[in-house]
Amino acid sequence: MTTGCILQIALLLCFSITALSRSFNLLQFQQRSTNLECQRLMMKLSGTPESCLNNRTNFEVPKEIEQPRQFQKEDAVLVIHDMLLQIFEIFGKNLSHTGWNETIIENLRSELSDQIDRLKAILDENTEEENPTWENSTTMLWHLRNYYTRIVQYLNAKSYSSCAWTVVWTEIYRNFSFISTLTDYLQN
Amino acid sequence: MYTLAHSFILCSLLQRPGMHNWIELPGCQYITGTTCDFSSVKLSVFEKIQLRIRAEKGNRTSPWHEVGSFIPFRKAQIGPPKVHLKAEDKAIIVNISPPGTKDSLMWAMDILSFTYSVVIWKNSSSVDERTETVYPGGKIYKLSPETTYCLKVKARLRLHRKVGSYSPVYCVNTTVENKLPSPENIEVDVKDQSYVLKWDYTYENMTFQAQWLRAYFKKILGNHSDKWQQIPGCENVRATQCVFPQKVFSKGAYFLRVQASDGNKTSFWSEEKRLDTEMQTVILPPVISMKSVDNSLHIYIGAPRETENKSTSQHYPLIYEIIFWENTSNAERKILQKKTDFIVPNLQPLTVYCVKARAVIEDEKWNKSSVFSDILCEKTKPGNTSITWIIAGVCTALFSIPVAIYVVKGLLRCINYVFFPSCKPPPNIDQCFSEQSLKNLLLSASEEQTERCFIIENSYSLVTVEETSQVDEDHKQYSSQTSRDSGNYSNEDENSGSKTSRELLQQGLV
């Protein structure tokens, strides 16, 4: 066997051992499960013509979310909890112009709500101890909430039209990929 | 604080961070009081803002007084929630609307996060107070009929460390006791692929119906009575239980409630029972296989047998609890393992060990595990005894004998070559020589030359003495044979010649 062949096999073994030895905790598993389920349900919502995407606005995703650096587990829980909360709220607004299936929306909100409850239980535990890094964490939270405020203000301004919802759908779907990245930081 | 001796006019401006223009604050221009309301401003309550105020009178203005920058949300306090009560005989439905108005921006993003605590007491005696945490559409149970109860509610945002103020006190009378009590002690069990909903009821010959609601509806405001749906297979059942397939409920949390009816009248709805499908998932036991290696056991834990197709196969993070014991004794040893392939070392040889295992979800709070797998027993091997060594020795010997013979043979050949070389020239050397005489010289073939010596005497007895050189008997047989003594060589002609002369001599003498 050539040395190149041996090197490849050695590298493959190293990677697979590393991948298999990562221990997932239950929370991470549940979060991943929620992420997948929500994306699956969102795909089931019927889309509108591509012309709507011409109205795309830059909602200015906070940099800490778009390109996260090293996140503490508590901060990751805080951020993911808030993101899911806001997405839950957004899908509770006026959807009459979209023609989306109500049952799918209910399933989506149900899935979000359950995961929000699980994350909230952990957050309630953490807030019992006075956390010195609370100030830094909340700064990130204000940036995140400003971002979602912009999305809601956009929907308001466009009177919850079908096209506006398509743009928001795209943005929310993108949110789930950010959440997936942050889920990696839920390890102990 | 400006006191108003004259009609001072206050003017205030607003600035957002990153912007260098001060903007007029609507609702706070030319105010004659000392407070103003700028709720109508469409700003994000999470953005840092700065304010400055000055007083004006006519043409004269005071210098600006700047209020330090702040985030409105952080400064905001939670007001009292709005409560609407509806009484039953033994329970009160508390419909809570979150603090603020419907359009208020401040708590728009936190409506789901509010927790409400209710303090309730009997109007007659304020001694026995009860504090409970309720959902917005929640109910307070275990009350007495025909009693006046008073309560007050406050909202709390635990995450942001905000506690609101209490609402005003509301009082309500519970109704006369309903002839039909509500069903009690609702339980949900899992059996095969179905849920079994059970409850208790005091009277016989009643029909029941059961409904379900997605759990999250309880957290958002409003009256969700229209959102409750019938559970299939649980309409007008006569027994105090009903069975419905698991696939009615997709993954998530639900509330269930039951109502009794005797044909004419119905009872109030029972206490709502929360069902979390994830909590009901059944973890299947793993499949173990074992192999005994010397005095240890090699255990493999495999995936459970899939009985039917599950719609979502939940691969939870699992650890395995393995219990093993010697078949004769009862002393059990427990191992917790995450790997599915491991060895239990240092066991007694030639002993039967039995093993059983179960899968446990890896979480401190969630205590969910499967049932134990089937018990598997295996006997350990003999291990380090002499038998093994004997067998090994015999095999080695059998293998090494031909090897030794081959080596010895090679050595002998070597010795022979070095110490006792044979003088045979190479076989194809005759190709180098063309002349026959030279060939004969080099390759003498035949027998030894024998010299015959005749001793002739004057007597009549003739003695023929033959002198032969030392020649092996074997060499006479061969026609061409080299002799050992390199000096001697034989000549066939001479031999025949010597024969005839002998004959002549004999004839002459006679």
PDB file of N, CA and C in Angstrom, chain B residues 329-391:
ATOM      1  N   SER B 329     -23.760 -17.233  42.703  1.00  0.00           N
ATOM      2  CA  SER B 329     -23.984 -16.285  43.813  1.00  0.00           C
ATOM      3  C   SER B 329     -24.972 -15.215  43.382  1.00  0.00           C
ATOM      4  N   ASN B 330     -25.369 -14.382  44.349  1.00  0.00           N
ATOM      5  CA  ASN B 330     -26.307 -13.318  44.029  1.00  0.00           C
ATOM      6  C   ASN B 330     -25.671 -11.954  44.022  1.00  0.00           C
ATOM      7  N   ALA B 331     -24.364 -11.924  44.236  1.00  0.00           N
ATOM      8  CA  ALA B 331     -23.683 -10.623  44.324  1.00  0.00           C
ATOM      9  C   ALA B 331     -23.633  -9.985  42.947  1.00  0.00           C
ATOM     10  N   GLU B 332     -24.278  -8.849  42.822  1.00  0.00           N
ATOM     11  CA  GLU B 332     -24.360  -8.193  41.512  1.00  0.00           C
ATOM     12  C   GLU B 332     -23.370  -7.052  41.443  1.00  0.00           C
ATOM     13  N   ARG B 333     -22.818  -6.895  40.264  1.00  0.00           N
ATOM     14  CA  ARG B 333     -21.930  -5.745  40.028  1.00  0.00           C
ATOM     15  C   ARG B 333     -22.556  -4.885  38.949  1.00  0.00           C
ATOM     16  N   LYS B 334     -22.492  -3.587  39.170  1.00  0.00           N
ATOM     17  CA  LYS B 334     -23.121  -2.677  38.197  1.00  0.00           C
ATOM     18  C   LYS B 334     -22.047  -1.865  37.487  1.00  0.00           C
ATOM     19  N   ILE B 335     -22.174  -1.762  36.178  1.00  0.00           N
ATOM     20  CA  ILE B 335     -21.248  -0.912  35.412  1.00  0.00           C
ATOM     21  C   ILE B 335     -22.091   0.063  34.602  1.00  0.00           C
ATOM     22  N   LEU B 336     -21.646   1.308  34.549  1.00  0.00           N
ATOM     23  CA  LEU B 336     -22.291   2.291  33.666  1.00  0.00           C
ATOM     24  C   LEU B 336     -21.337   2.571  32.524  1.00  0.00           C
ATOM     25  N   GLN B 337     -21.815   2.359  31.331  1.00  0.00           N
ATOM     26  CA  GLN B 337     -20.929   2.483  30.186  1.00  0.00           C
ATOM     27  C   GLN B 337     -21.578   3.279  29.086  1.00  0.00           C
ATOM     28  N   LYS B 338     -20.760   4.074  28.399  1.00  0.00           N
ATOM     29  CA  LYS B 338     -21.292   4.773  27.240  1.00  0.00           C
ATOM     30  C   LYS B 338     -20.953   4.017  25.949  1.00  0.00           C
ATOM     31  N   LYS B 339     -19.828   3.301  25.995  1.00  0.00           N
ATOM     32  CA  LYS B 339     -19.406   2.569  24.798  1.00  0.00           C
ATOM     33  C   LYS B 339     -20.268   1.320  24.628  1.00  0.00           C
ATOM     34  N   THR B 340     -20.398   0.897  23.411  1.00  0.00           N
ATOM     35  CA  THR B 340     -21.228  -0.280  23.168  1.00  0.00           C
ATOM     36  C   THR B 340     -20.394  -1.539  23.010  1.00  0.00           C
ATOM     37  N   ASP B 341     -19.112  -1.446  23.255  1.00  0.00           N
ATOM     38  CA  ASP B 341     -18.235  -2.572  22.986  1.00  0.00           C
ATOM     39  C   ASP B 341     -17.110  -2.511  24.003  1.00  0.00           C
ATOM     40  N   PHE B 342     -17.119  -3.384  24.995  1.00  0.00           N
ATOM     41  CA  PHE B 342     -16.118  -3.270  26.040  1.00  0.00           C
ATOM     42  C   PHE B 342     -15.860  -4.633  26.668  1.00  0.00           C
ATOM     43  N   ILE B 343     -14.836  -4.667  27.519  1.00  0.00           N
ATOM     44  CA  ILE B 343     -14.400  -5.932  28.119  1.00  0.00           C
ATOM     45  C   ILE B 343     -14.505  -5.838  29.638  1.00  0.00           C
ATOM     46  N   VAL B 344     -15.002  -6.882  30.243  1.00  0.00           N
ATOM     47  CA  VAL B 344     -14.991  -6.973  31.704  1.00  0.00           C
ATOM     48  C   VAL B 344     -13.833  -7.900  32.068  1.00  0.00           C
ATOM     49  N   PRO B 345     -12.790  -7.354  32.665  1.00  0.00           N
ATOM     50  CA  PRO B 345     -11.598  -8.186  32.883  1.00  0.00           C
ATOM     51  C   PRO B 345     -11.574  -8.871  34.245  1.00  0.00           C
ATOM     52  N   ASN B 346     -10.533  -9.651  34.448  1.00  0.00           N
ATOM     53  CA  ASN B 346     -10.224 -10.234  35.767  1.00  0.00           C
ATOM     54  C   ASN B 346     -11.375 -11.010  36.375  1.00  0.00           C
ATOM     55  N   LEU B 347     -11.911 -11.911  35.603  1.00  0.00           N
ATOM     56  CA  LEU B 347     -12.972 -12.759  36.140  1.00  0.00           C
ATOM     57  C   LEU B 347     -12.398 -14.135  36.463  1.00  0.00           C
ATOM     58  N   GLN B 348     -13.170 -14.891  37.236  1.00  0.00           N
ATOM     59  CA  GLN B 348     -12.736 -16.247  37.567  1.00  0.00           C
ATOM     60  C   GLN B 348     -12.828 -17.125  36.322  1.00  0.00           C
ATOM     61  N   PRO B 349     -11.807 -17.933  36.084  1.00  0.00           N
ATOM     62  CA  PRO B 349     -11.923 -18.824  34.923  1.00  0.00           C
ATOM     63  C   PRO B 349     -12.912 -19.956  35.179  1.00  0.00           C
ATOM     64  N   LEU B 350     -13.429 -20.486  34.127  1.00  0.00           N
ATOM     65  CA  LEU B 350     -14.361 -21.618  34.162  1.00  0.00           C
ATOM     66  C   LEU B 350     -15.550 -21.358  35.088  1.00  0.00           C
ATOM     67  N   THR B 351     -16.066 -20.131  35.045  1.00  0.00           N
ATOM     68  CA  THR B 351     -17.249 -19.795  35.842  1.00  0.00           C
ATOM     69  C   THR B 351     -18.308 -19.260  34.902  1.00  0.00           C
ATOM     70  N   VAL B 352     -19.568 -19.532  35.262  1.00  0.00           N
ATOM     71  CA  VAL B 352     -20.657 -19.017  34.437  1.00  0.00           C
ATOM     72  C   VAL B 352     -21.063 -17.652  34.982  1.00  0.00           C
ATOM     73  N   TYR B 353     -21.003 -16.654  34.107  1.00  0.00           N
ATOM     74  CA  TYR B 353     -21.444 -15.307  34.486  1.00  0.00           C
ATOM     75  C   TYR B 353     -22.683 -14.946  33.685  1.00  0.00           C
ATOM     76  N   CYS B 354     -23.607 -14.224  34.322  1.00  0.00           N
ATOM     77  CA  CYS B 354     -24.820 -13.796  33.631  1.00  0.00           C
ATOM     78  C   CYS B 354     -24.871 -12.273  33.578  1.00  0.00           C
ATOM     79  N   VAL B 355     -25.409 -11.778  32.477  1.00  0.00           N
ATOM     80  CA  VAL B 355     -25.392 -10.332  32.232  1.00  0.00           C
ATOM     81  C   VAL B 355     -26.769  -9.876  31.782  1.00  0.00           C
ATOM     82  N   LYS B 356     -27.185  -8.706  32.254  1.00  0.00           N
ATOM     83  CA  LYS B 356     -28.365  -8.057  31.666  1.00  0.00           C
ATOM     84  C   LYS B 356     -28.077  -6.560  31.614  1.00  0.00           C
ATOM     85  N   ALA B 357     -28.695  -5.870  30.682  1.00  0.00           N
ATOM     86  CA  ALA B 357     -28.389  -4.446  30.496  1.00  0.00           C
ATOM     87  C   ALA B 357     -29.657  -3.670  30.175  1.00  0.00           C
ATOM     88  N   ARG B 358     -29.614  -2.369  30.485  1.00  0.00           N
ATOM     89  CA  ARG B 358     -30.706  -1.511  30.049  1.00  0.00           C
ATOM     90  C   ARG B 358     -30.138  -0.163  29.633  1.00  0.00           C
ATOM     91  N   ALA B 359     -30.904   0.518  28.779  1.00  0.00           N
ATOM     92  CA  ALA B 359     -30.476   1.822  28.269  1.00  0.00           C
ATOM     93  C   ALA B 359     -31.080   2.913  29.144  1.00  0.00           C
ATOM     94  N   VAL B 360     -30.280   3.918  29.462  1.00  0.00           N
ATOM     95  CA  VAL B 360     -30.736   5.035  30.300  1.00  0.00           C
ATOM     96  C   VAL B 360     -30.449   6.330  29.570  1.00  0.00           C
ATOM     97  N   ILE B 361     -31.408   7.251  29.606  1.00  0.00           N
ATOM     98  CA  ILE B 361     -31.162   8.536  28.937  1.00  0.00           C
ATOM     99  C   ILE B 361     -30.177   9.341  29.766  1.00  0.00           C
ATOM    100  N   GLU B 362     -29.195   9.886  29.073  1.00  0.00           N
ATOM    101  CA  GLU B 362     -28.101  10.555  29.760  1.00  0.00           C
ATOM    102  C   GLU B 362     -28.504  11.959  30.175  1.00  0.00           C
ATOM    103  N   ASP B 363     -29.165  12.096  31.299  1.00  0.00           N
ATOM    104  CA  ASP B 363     -29.528  13.430  31.774  1.00  0.00           C
ATOM    105  C   ASP B 363     -29.754  13.355  33.272  1.00  0.00           C
ATOM    106  N   GLU B 364     -29.367  14.406  33.959  1.00  0.00           N
ATOM    107  CA  GLU B 364     -29.503  14.348  35.430  1.00  0.00           C
ATOM    108  C   GLU B 364     -30.964  14.414  35.852  1.00  0.00           C
ATOM    109  N   LYS B 365     -31.731  15.248  35.120  1.00  0.00           N
ATOM    110  CA  LYS B 365     -33.099  15.472  35.598  1.00  0.00           C
ATOM    111  C   LYS B 365     -34.072  14.403  35.124  1.00  0.00           C
ATOM    112  N   TRP B 366     -33.800  13.868  33.950  1.00  0.00           N
ATOM    113  CA  TRP B 366     -34.774  12.961  33.353  1.00  0.00           C
ATOM    114  C   TRP B 366     -34.371  11.529  33.654  1.00  0.00           C
ATOM    115  N   ASN B 367     -35.223  10.863  34.390  1.00  0.00           N
ATOM    116  CA  ASN B 367     -34.863   9.555  34.896  1.00  0.00           C
ATOM    117  C   ASN B 367     -35.469   8.441  34.052  1.00  0.00           C
ATOM    118  N   LYS B 368     -35.290   8.515  32.759  1.00  0.00           N
ATOM    119  CA  LYS B 368     -35.980   7.557  31.913  1.00  0.00           C
ATOM    120  C   LYS B 368     -35.041   6.441  31.489  1.00  0.00           C
ATOM    121  N   SER B 369     -35.530   5.208  31.618  1.00  0.00           N
ATOM    122  CA  SER B 369     -34.702   4.080  31.198  1.00  0.00           C
ATOM    123  C   SER B 369     -35.587   3.002  30.594  1.00  0.00           C
ATOM    124  N   SER B 370     -34.944   2.110  29.892  1.00  0.00           N
ATOM    125  CA  SER B 370     -35.707   1.013  29.304  1.00  0.00           C
ATOM    126  C   SER B 370     -35.817  -0.108  30.328  1.00  0.00           C
ATOM    127  N   VAL B 371     -36.592  -1.131  29.976  1.00  0.00           N
ATOM    128  CA  VAL B 371     -36.611  -2.324  30.828  1.00  0.00           C
ATOM    129  C   VAL B 371     -35.308  -3.068  30.582  1.00  0.00           C
ATOM    130  N   PHE B 372     -35.027  -4.034  31.440  1.00  0.00           N
ATOM    131  CA  PHE B 372     -33.790  -4.789  31.258  1.00  0.00           C
ATOM    132  C   PHE B 372     -33.916  -5.728  30.069  1.00  0.00           C
ATOM    133  N   SER B 373     -32.787  -5.923  29.427  1.00  0.00           N
ATOM    134  CA  SER B 373     -32.769  -6.834  28.285  1.00  0.00           C
ATOM    135  C   SER B 373     -32.833  -8.266  28.809  1.00  0.00           C
ATOM    136  N   ASP B 374     -32.877  -9.214  27.897  1.00  0.00           N
ATOM    137  CA  ASP B 374     -32.852 -10.624  28.302  1.00  0.00           C
ATOM    138  C   ASP B 374     -31.529 -10.940  28.986  1.00  0.00           C
ATOM    139  N   ILE B 375     -31.563 -11.918  29.878  1.00  0.00           N
ATOM    140  CA  ILE B 375     -30.344 -12.298  30.588  1.00  0.00           C
ATOM    141  C   ILE B 375     -29.556 -13.257  29.705  1.00  0.00           C
ATOM    142  N   LEU B 376     -28.273 -13.003  29.652  1.00  0.00           N
ATOM    143  CA  LEU B 376     -27.394 -13.844  28.839  1.00  0.00           C
ATOM    144  C   LEU B 376     -26.301 -14.409  29.744  1.00  0.00           C
ATOM    145  N   CYS B 377     -26.050 -15.689  29.652  1.00  0.00           N
ATOM    146  CA  CYS B 377     -25.026 -16.300  30.499  1.00  0.00           C
ATOM    147  C   CYS B 377     -23.944 -16.919  29.645  1.00  0.00           C
ATOM    148  N   GLU B 378     -22.730 -16.842  30.139  1.00  0.00           N
ATOM    149  CA  GLU B 378     -21.600 -17.380  29.380  1.00  0.00           C
ATOM    150  C   GLU B 378     -20.547 -17.864  30.363  1.00  0.00           C
ATOM    151  N   LYS B 379     -19.873 -18.923  29.956  1.00  0.00           N
ATOM    152  CA  LYS B 379     -18.837 -19.479  30.826  1.00  0.00           C
ATOM    153  C   LYS B 379     -17.491 -18.945  30.384  1.00  0.00           C
ATOM    154  N   THR B 380     -16.656 -18.557  31.370  1.00  0.00           N
ATOM    155  CA  THR B 380     -15.334 -18.037  31.002  1.00  0.00           C
ATOM    156  C   THR B 380     -14.398 -19.187  30.660  1.00  0.00           C
ATOM    157  N   LYS B 381     -13.398 -18.869  29.846  1.00  0.00           N
ATOM    158  CA  LYS B 381     -12.453 -19.891  29.404  1.00  0.00           C
ATOM    159  C   LYS B 381     -11.482 -20.249  30.527  1.00  0.00           C
ATOM    160  N   PRO B 382     -10.781 -21.358  30.370  1.00  0.00           N
ATOM    161  CA  PRO B 382      -9.844 -21.789  31.416  1.00  0.00           C
ATOM    162  C   PRO B 382      -8.730 -20.795  31.686  1.00  0.00           C
ATOM    163  N   GLY B 383      -8.286 -20.139  30.675  1.00  0.00           N
ATOM    164  CA  GLY B 383      -7.249 -19.136  30.954  1.00  0.00           C
ATOM    165  C   GLY B 383      -5.856 -19.714  31.033  1.00  0.00           C
ATOM    166  N   ASN B 384      -4.960 -19.203  31.928  1.00  0.00           N
ATOM    167  CA  ASN B 384      -3.523 -19.546  31.943  1.00  0.00           C
ATOM    168  C   ASN B 384      -3.226 -20.878  32.620  1.00  0.00           C
ATOM    169  N   THR B 385      -3.656 -22.022  32.083  1.00  0.00           N
ATOM    170  CA  THR B 385      -3.310 -23.334  32.666  1.00  0.00           C
ATOM    171  C   THR B 385      -2.260 -24.028  31.818  1.00  0.00           C
ATOM    172  N   SER B 386      -1.810 -25.194  32.316  1.00  0.00           N
ATOM    173  CA  SER B 386      -0.708 -25.891  31.647  1.00  0.00           C
ATOM    174  C   SER B 386      -1.157 -26.466  30.309  1.00  0.00           C
ATOM    175  N   ILE B 387      -2.427 -26.768  30.205  1.00  0.00           N
ATOM    176  CA  ILE B 387      -2.910 -27.414  28.972  1.00  0.00           C
ATOM    177  C   ILE B 387      -2.601 -26.540  27.766  1.00  0.00           C
ATOM    178  N   THR B 388      -2.840 -25.288  27.972  1.00  0.00           N
ATOM    179  CA  THR B 388      -2.583 -24.368  26.869  1.00  0.00           C
ATOM    180  C   THR B 388      -1.123 -24.403  26.467  1.00  0.00           C
ATOM    181  N   TRP B 389      -0.285 -24.428  27.512  1.00  0.00           N
ATOM    182  CA  TRP B 389       1.145 -24.429  27.216  1.00  0.00           C
ATOM    183  C   TRP B 389       1.563 -25.712  26.515  1.00  0.00           C
ATOM    184  N   ILE B 390       0.991 -26.830  26.950  1.00  0.00           N
ATOM    185  CA  ILE B 390       1.338 -28.131  26.344  1.00  0.00           C
ATOM    186  C   ILE B 390       0.975 -28.123  24.868  1.00  0.00           C
ATOM    187  N   ILE B 391      -0.227 -27.695  24.612  1.00  0.00           N
ATOM    188  CA  ILE B 391      -0.683 -27.667  23.219  1.00  0.00           C
ATOM    189  C   ILE B 391       0.232 -26.770  22.402  1.00  0.00           C
TER     190      ILE B 391
END
